[in-house]
Amino acid sequence: MDEGARQRVGARFAEAMAAHFPQVEGRFAESLPLDATVAARLAHTLVASLRLSRAQMWRVDKPVGTDGYLPLTLTLDVTDGATGEVVFSHTRSEIAQGTWAPEAVAGEIAARLPDQLDATMQRLVADAAATWQPWVQQMRVIGRAEDALIIDGGRDRGLRVGDSIGTDGRVTWVGPDYAAVRTVLSRPEIGEVLSRRAASPATSLARPAVLPVIAAVPPGYAIPYLQQIFGEELARGGQYMPVPVNPAFSRLRTLALEEAQAPPAPARSLPDFIATLQIVALPSAAFASNVPGVMIERHEAHAFATLADRSGRIVGAFHGTGRITDEVAGDMRHSVQQRRDTAVRNALNDLADRIGAFRPETGFVELADGGDAPLIADPGGVLPLGAQMPVLRRVSGIDGRRDVLVPVGDIRTLAAEPAGIRAAQAGLGQVGLRRGDLVPTLRGGPPLRSRRALMRCRGADGALALDTRGGVAMTAWPMAAELGFAGGAGVALFDGDLPARLAGLGVEFGEWKDFPAATARDPQECFTPVIGIVPAAAGGYDLTVGYTLFGGGTIAGAKLAGGGLQSLLTPSRMPADAPAEAVSAMLQFDLVEQVLPLALKAAGGLSLGD
């Protein structure tokens, strides 16, 4: 789309917004006084933007004419001018279609695009206006503890750690019905009301927030489109709240503040979890069925995800599948691109549902000793080494509540000792930690068999290492390999590429520089996936799946341990005259079916030596 077309769409979008949202202003903060600062204008502004996340062309050639399809996906985002938080997002997908001569399809689709884009946008804005329900959250200051304000709203009111509230307040801890808030300059009195605006129900805001980061996509797919599919299904499940981002607006916001030499505006709260997604669409298979004149067409996609907490540790590994089998007679068939797209959507929806079934709980362990090198009593062995986490202190007598918890510092776990875990203070300055202070822990997923912190090994070229043996490649293995280790090994696993993937999001969130998940770390141990696929007798394949542990962060380090499992794969039966590409595609389907469970078992059987 050229610049002229973009401007025309923008003008039509502005007209539609003005027609459906009475509070829309034509110019930035035009209702504010002329001498209002840039920061003040941002603080009183919500910005609406339009995103085109999908515009493709599908075709189905037939004996007479060709069916052409134009799938479009548009998203309307409303972004808080002060924080950069996307407070409201609404998406609409439509498909236009027609039948033309084969050589005319591309031109006809291109000619229809402007009108179809405008019609979809008009319906999107109307739908969004019908669901737009902004409101103001108000909480009362009920006490003070450890230099923090205590307010009378917590998870029950949709607050999360890192939320901005009041003039310059930031939430530092959230309890069931209270929250701790620290301010920069303002000094609210007890009884004073602090406010923040929201556009989602409190029940949605109170859910743990998940930031989707997509690391691998099938050819021809835009990351925002896949993020939208995953996020909508994750939100529909009711357990988590996806965190949409609007990088384009955040860059403009930062430039506006810098040009005005204004102080940094408050930023949005950090996510509770980061979901790193990798999606693969396998080649489709088409072959004759046992019924004359009927073809079998099979399409398959897989979505893999690891879920990391705020420390960057992977706490869950998940696999979603999208599988479609069509029986095609004559010309009654779908476009291959359309069915592959449906398989990708189904895989993402299945993945979101599986993540939604993951229900971690927050527990607490105590400091057995305080000081600069505190000792954490961890009889259950739930704390990994190398993790950074806050330290909380119990405070009683706040507005009749039994106890409230207030953050007093941060620590990083260093080494296991007979009496617990030795740690070091991780903040900018040393604080007075005490015996009995609490460290929050996340309980969920497979139990730790070892406190050792590992990452994926890298090769001499710096790329993630794969030990591949045999002459047959498995398309999904580079994405699935880490999933097997994360789900089965029972170690403290960190994604070494996560800080780089998150690097561009620093302007989106507050306290980013202190966000452990976005901070690079030097691994002391690493693992490399091993796979061997070797043709065997009677058309089968000998499979070897396992993992090798090395010291340091590369395969050049000393080998520490290794192990794997073997199995025989018998491929799905195919007609004798099936095309070679269909046979190859079916083999890839079979490999995913058999290799992934084998990888989980192999990781679980590793001897970790501690």
PDB file of C-alpha atoms in Angstrom, residues 6 130 183 207 525 547 564:
ATOM      1  CA  ARG A   6      -2.488   5.000   3.474  1.00  0.00           C
ATOM      2  CA  ALA A 130     -20.746  -0.745  20.700  1.00  0.00           C
ATOM      3  CA  THR A 183       4.909   7.718  44.719  1.00  0.00           C
ATOM      4  CA  ARG A 207      -5.985 -11.947  35.542  1.00  0.00           C
ATOM      5  CA  GLU A 525      25.398 -25.085  31.768  1.00  0.00           C
ATOM      6  CA  TYR A 547      19.678 -34.394  24.977  1.00  0.00           C
ATOM      7  CA  GLY A 564      18.142 -40.554  24.905  1.00  0.00           C
TER       8      GLY A 564
END
